[in-house]
PDB file of C-alpha atoms in Angstrom:
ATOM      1  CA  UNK A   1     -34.180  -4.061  -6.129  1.00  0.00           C
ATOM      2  CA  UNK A   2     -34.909  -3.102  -9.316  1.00  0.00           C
ATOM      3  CA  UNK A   3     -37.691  -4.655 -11.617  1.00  0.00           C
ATOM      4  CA  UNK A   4     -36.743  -6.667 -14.713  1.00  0.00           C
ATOM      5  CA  UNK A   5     -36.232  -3.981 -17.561  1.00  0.00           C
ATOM      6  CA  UNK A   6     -36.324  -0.786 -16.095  1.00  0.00           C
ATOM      7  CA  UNK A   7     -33.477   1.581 -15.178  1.00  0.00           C
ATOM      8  CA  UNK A   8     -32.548   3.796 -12.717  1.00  0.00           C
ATOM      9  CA  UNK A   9     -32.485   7.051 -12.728  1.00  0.00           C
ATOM     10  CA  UNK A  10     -29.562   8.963 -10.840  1.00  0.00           C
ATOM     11  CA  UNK A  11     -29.528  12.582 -12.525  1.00  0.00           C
ATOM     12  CA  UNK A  12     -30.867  13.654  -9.734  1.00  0.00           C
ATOM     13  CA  UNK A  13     -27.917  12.627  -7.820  1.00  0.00           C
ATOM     14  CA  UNK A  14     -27.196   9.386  -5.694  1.00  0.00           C
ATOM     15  CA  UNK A  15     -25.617   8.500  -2.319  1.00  0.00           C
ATOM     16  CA  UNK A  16     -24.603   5.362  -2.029  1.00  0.00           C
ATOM     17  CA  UNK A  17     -25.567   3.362   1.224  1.00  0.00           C
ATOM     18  CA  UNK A  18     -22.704   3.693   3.773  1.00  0.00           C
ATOM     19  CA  UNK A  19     -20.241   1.005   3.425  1.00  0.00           C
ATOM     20  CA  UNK A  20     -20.594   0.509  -0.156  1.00  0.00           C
ATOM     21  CA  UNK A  21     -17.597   0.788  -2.452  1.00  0.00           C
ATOM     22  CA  UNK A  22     -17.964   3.936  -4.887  1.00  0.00           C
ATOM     23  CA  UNK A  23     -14.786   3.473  -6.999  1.00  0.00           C
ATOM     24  CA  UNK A  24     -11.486   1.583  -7.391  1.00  0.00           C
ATOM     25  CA  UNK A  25      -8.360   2.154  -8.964  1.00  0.00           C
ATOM     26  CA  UNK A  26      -4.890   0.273  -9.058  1.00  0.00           C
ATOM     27  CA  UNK A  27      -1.203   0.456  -9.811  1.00  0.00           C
ATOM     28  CA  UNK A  28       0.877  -2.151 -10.597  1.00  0.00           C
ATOM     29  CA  UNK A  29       5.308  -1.939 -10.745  1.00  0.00           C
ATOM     30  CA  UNK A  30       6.442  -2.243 -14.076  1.00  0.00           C
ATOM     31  CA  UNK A  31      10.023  -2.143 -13.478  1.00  0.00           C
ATOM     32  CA  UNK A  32      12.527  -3.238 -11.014  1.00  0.00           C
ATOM     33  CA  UNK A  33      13.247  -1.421  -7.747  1.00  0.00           C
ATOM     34  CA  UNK A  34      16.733  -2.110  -6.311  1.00  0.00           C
ATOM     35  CA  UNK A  35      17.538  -0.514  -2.518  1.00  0.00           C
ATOM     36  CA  UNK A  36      20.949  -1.659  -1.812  1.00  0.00           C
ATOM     37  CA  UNK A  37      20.186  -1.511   1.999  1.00  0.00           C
ATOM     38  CA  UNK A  38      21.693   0.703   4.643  1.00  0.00           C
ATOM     39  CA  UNK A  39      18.720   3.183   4.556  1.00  0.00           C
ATOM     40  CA  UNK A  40      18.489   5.672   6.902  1.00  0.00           C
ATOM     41  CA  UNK A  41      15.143   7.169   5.101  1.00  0.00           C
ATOM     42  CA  UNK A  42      12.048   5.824   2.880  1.00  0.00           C
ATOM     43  CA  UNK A  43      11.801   5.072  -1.089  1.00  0.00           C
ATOM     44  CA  UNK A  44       9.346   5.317  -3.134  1.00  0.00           C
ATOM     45  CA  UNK A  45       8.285   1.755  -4.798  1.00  0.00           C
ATOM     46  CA  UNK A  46       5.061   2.462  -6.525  1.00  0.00           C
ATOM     47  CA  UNK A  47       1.739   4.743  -5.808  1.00  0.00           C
ATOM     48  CA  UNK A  48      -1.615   5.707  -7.164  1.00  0.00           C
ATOM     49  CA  UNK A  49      -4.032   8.740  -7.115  1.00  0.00           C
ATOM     50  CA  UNK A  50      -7.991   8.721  -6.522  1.00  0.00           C
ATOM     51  CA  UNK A  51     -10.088  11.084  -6.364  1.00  0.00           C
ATOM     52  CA  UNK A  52     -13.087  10.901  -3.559  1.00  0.00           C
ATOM     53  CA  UNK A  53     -16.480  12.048  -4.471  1.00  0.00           C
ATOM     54  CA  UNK A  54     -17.147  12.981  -0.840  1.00  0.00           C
ATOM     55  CA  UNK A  55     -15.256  14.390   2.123  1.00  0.00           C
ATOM     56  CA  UNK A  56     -17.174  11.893   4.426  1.00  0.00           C
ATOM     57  CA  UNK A  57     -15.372   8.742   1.970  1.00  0.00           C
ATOM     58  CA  UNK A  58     -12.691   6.805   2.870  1.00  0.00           C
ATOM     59  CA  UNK A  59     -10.247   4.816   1.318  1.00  0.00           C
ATOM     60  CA  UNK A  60      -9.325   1.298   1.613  1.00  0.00           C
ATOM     61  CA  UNK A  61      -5.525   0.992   0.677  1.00  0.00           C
ATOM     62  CA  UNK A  62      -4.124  -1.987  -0.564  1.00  0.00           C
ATOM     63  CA  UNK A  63      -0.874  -2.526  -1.126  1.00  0.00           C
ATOM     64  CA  UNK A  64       0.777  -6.202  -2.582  1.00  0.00           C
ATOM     65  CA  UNK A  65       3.169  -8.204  -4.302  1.00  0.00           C
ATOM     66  CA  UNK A  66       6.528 -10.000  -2.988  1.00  0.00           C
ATOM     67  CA  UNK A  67       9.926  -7.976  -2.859  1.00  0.00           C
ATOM     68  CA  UNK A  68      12.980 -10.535  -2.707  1.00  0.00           C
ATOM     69  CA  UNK A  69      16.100 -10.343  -0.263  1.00  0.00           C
ATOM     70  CA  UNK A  70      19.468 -10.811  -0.702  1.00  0.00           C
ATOM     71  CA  UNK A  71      21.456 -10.858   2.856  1.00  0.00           C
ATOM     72  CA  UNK A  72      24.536  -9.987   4.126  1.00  0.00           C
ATOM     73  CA  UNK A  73      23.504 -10.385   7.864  1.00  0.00           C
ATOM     74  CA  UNK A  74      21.310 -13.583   9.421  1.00  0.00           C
ATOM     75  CA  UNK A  75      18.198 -10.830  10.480  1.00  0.00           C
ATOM     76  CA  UNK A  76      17.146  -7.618   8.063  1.00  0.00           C
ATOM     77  CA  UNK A  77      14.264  -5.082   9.425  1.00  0.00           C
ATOM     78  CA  UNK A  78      11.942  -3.791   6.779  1.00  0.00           C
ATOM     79  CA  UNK A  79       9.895  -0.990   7.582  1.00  0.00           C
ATOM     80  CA  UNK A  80       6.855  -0.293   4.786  1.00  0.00           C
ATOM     81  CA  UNK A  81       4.536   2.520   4.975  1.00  0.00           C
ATOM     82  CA  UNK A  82       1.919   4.511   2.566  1.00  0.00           C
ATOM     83  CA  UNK A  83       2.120   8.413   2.522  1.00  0.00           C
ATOM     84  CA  UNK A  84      -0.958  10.472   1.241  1.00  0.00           C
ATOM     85  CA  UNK A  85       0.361  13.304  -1.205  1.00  0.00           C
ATOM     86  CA  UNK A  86       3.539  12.843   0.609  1.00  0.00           C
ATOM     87  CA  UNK A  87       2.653  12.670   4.188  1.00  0.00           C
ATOM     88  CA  UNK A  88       2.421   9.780   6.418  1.00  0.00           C
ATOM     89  CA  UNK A  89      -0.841   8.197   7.668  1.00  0.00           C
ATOM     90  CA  UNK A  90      -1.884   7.463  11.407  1.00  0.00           C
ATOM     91  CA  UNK A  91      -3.677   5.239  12.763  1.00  0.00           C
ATOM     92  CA  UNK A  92      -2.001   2.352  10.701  1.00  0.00           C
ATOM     93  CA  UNK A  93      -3.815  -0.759  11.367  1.00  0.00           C
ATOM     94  CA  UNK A  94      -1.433  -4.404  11.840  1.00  0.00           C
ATOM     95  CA  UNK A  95       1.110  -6.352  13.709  1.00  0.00           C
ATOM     96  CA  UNK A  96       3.982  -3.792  15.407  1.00  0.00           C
ATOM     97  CA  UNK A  97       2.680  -1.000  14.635  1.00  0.00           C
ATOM     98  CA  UNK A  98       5.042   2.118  15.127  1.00  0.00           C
ATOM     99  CA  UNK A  99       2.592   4.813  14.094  1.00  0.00           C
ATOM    100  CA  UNK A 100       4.620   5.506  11.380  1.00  0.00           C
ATOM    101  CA  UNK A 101       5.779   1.917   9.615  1.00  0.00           C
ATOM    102  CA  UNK A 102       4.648  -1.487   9.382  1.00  0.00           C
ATOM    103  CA  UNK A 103       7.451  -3.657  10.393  1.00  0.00           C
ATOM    104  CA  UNK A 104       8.770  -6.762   8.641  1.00  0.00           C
ATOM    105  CA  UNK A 105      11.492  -8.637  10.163  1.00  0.00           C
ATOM    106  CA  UNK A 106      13.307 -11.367   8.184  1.00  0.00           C
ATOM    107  CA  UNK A 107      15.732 -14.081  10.022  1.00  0.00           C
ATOM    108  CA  UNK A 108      17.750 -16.537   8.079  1.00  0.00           C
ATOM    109  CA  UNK A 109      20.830 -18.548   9.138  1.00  0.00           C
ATOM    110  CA  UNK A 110      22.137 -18.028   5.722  1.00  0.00           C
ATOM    111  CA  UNK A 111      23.207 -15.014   4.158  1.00  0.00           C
ATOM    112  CA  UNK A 112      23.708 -13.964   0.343  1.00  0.00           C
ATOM    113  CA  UNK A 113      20.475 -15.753  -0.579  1.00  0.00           C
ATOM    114  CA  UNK A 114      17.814 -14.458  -2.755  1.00  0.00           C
ATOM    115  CA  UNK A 115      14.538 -15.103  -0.968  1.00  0.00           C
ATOM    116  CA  UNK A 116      11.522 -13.643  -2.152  1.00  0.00           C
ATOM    117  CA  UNK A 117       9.094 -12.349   0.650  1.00  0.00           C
ATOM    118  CA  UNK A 118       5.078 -12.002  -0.076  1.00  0.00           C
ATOM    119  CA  UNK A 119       3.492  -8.687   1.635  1.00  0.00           C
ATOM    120  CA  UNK A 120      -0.092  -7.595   2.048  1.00  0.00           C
ATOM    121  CA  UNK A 121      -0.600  -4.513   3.830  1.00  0.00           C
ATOM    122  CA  UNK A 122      -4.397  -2.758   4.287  1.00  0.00           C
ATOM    123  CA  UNK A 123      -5.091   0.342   5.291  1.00  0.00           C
ATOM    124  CA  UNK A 124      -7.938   2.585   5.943  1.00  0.00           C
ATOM    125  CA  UNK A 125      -7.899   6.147   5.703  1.00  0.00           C
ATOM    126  CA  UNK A 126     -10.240   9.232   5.974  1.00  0.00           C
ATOM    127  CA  UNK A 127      -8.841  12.131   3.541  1.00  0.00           C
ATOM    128  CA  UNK A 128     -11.836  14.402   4.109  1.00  0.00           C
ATOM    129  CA  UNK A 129     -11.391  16.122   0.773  1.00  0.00           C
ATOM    130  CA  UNK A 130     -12.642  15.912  -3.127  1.00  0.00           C
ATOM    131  CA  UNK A 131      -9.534  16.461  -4.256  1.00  0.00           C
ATOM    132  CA  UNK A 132      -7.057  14.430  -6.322  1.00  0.00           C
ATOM    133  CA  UNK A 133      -5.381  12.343  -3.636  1.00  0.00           C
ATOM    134  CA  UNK A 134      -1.978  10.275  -4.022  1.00  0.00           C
ATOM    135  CA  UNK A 135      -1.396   7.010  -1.735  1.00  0.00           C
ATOM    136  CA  UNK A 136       2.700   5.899  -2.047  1.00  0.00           C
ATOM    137  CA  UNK A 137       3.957   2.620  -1.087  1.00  0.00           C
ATOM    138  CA  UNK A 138       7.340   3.449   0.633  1.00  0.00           C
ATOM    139  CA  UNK A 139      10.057   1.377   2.273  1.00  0.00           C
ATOM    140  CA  UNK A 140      13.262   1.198   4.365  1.00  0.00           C
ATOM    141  CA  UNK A 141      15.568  -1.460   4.659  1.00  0.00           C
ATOM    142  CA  UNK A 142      18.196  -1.708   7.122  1.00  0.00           C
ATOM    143  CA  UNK A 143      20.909  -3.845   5.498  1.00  0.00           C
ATOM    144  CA  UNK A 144      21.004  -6.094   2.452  1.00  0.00           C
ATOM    145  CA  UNK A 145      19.645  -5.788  -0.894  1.00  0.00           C
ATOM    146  CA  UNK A 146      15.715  -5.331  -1.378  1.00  0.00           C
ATOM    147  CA  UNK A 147      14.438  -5.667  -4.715  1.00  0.00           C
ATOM    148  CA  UNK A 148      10.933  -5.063  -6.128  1.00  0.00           C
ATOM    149  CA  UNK A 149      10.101  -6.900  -9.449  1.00  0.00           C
ATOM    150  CA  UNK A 150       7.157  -6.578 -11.636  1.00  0.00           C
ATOM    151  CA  UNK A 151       3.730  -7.541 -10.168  1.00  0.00           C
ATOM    152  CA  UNK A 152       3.703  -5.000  -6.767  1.00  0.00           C
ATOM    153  CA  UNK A 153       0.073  -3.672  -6.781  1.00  0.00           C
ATOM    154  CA  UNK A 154      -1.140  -0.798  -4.811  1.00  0.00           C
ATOM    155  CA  UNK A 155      -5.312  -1.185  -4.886  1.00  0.00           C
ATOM    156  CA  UNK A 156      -7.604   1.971  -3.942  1.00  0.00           C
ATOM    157  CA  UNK A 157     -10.960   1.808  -2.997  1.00  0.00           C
ATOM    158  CA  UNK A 158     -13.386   4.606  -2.268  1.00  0.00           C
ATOM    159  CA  UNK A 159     -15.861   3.999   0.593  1.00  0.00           C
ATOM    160  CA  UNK A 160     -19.102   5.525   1.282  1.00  0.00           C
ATOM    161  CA  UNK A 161     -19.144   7.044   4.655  1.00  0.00           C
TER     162      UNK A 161
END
């Protein structure tokens, strides 16, 4: 700890304990996303560059928010992932896990609703690099209208290796 009234002194240069978080940045949606279903690849929904201050970091990736569904069928599959500078992550961490998606499946025994649908999706990765880095939140749905409205976050967090 430091004493009552003094300051440190980190011109020298300062590493952070492991663990520790070094920086955090966000990105919130602004805008409505509309998918009208039928995918047969992933969309972009909202993303968010960091940049580490060590290759040992990693980052914690948080992505948010609720998307609502309107239905044509009584079951929809949503598949969510996050891409660094436009390549997908492994070893995703979560319920049915594919390796490349985190699965969301909806069932209803109505259809033409709109039903909004909270997510919360963490990931860790290890980017080994100093460079400018940019996490995506993509998605894929299968049938039915997805919408994303304003108040989607994607939260980065640098960690001290």
């Amino acid at each position: 700890s430091l004493a009552s009234g003094k300051t440190l002194n980190a011109s020298q240069g300062f590493v952070p304990p492991a663990g520790h978080v070094i920086q955090y940045v966000s990105n919130q949606t602004t805008a409505a996303f509309t998918s009208a279903g039928g995918d047969s690849s992933f969309s972009n929904v909202l993303g968010q560059s960091i940049t580490p201050t060590s290759t040992s970091s990693k980052i914690k990736i948080t992505v948010c928010g609720v998307y609502y569904v309107n239905n044509t069928v009584t079951y929809i599959n949503h598949r969510f992932r996050v891409v660094r500078d436009g390549a997908g992550l492994s070893g995703y961490n979560g319920a049915q896990d594919s390796g490349t998606a985190q699965y969301l499946q909806y069932r209803t025994s109505a259809v033409n609703n709109h039903i909004p649908v909270p997510f919360n999706f963490t990931w860790i990765n290890s980017p080994n690099t100093t460079s400018s880095t940019t996490y995506t939140l993509q998605f894929m749905a299968t049938a039915g209208t997805l919408s994303f409205y304003e108040g989607s976050y994607i939260h980065l967090e640098e960690i001290s290796g």
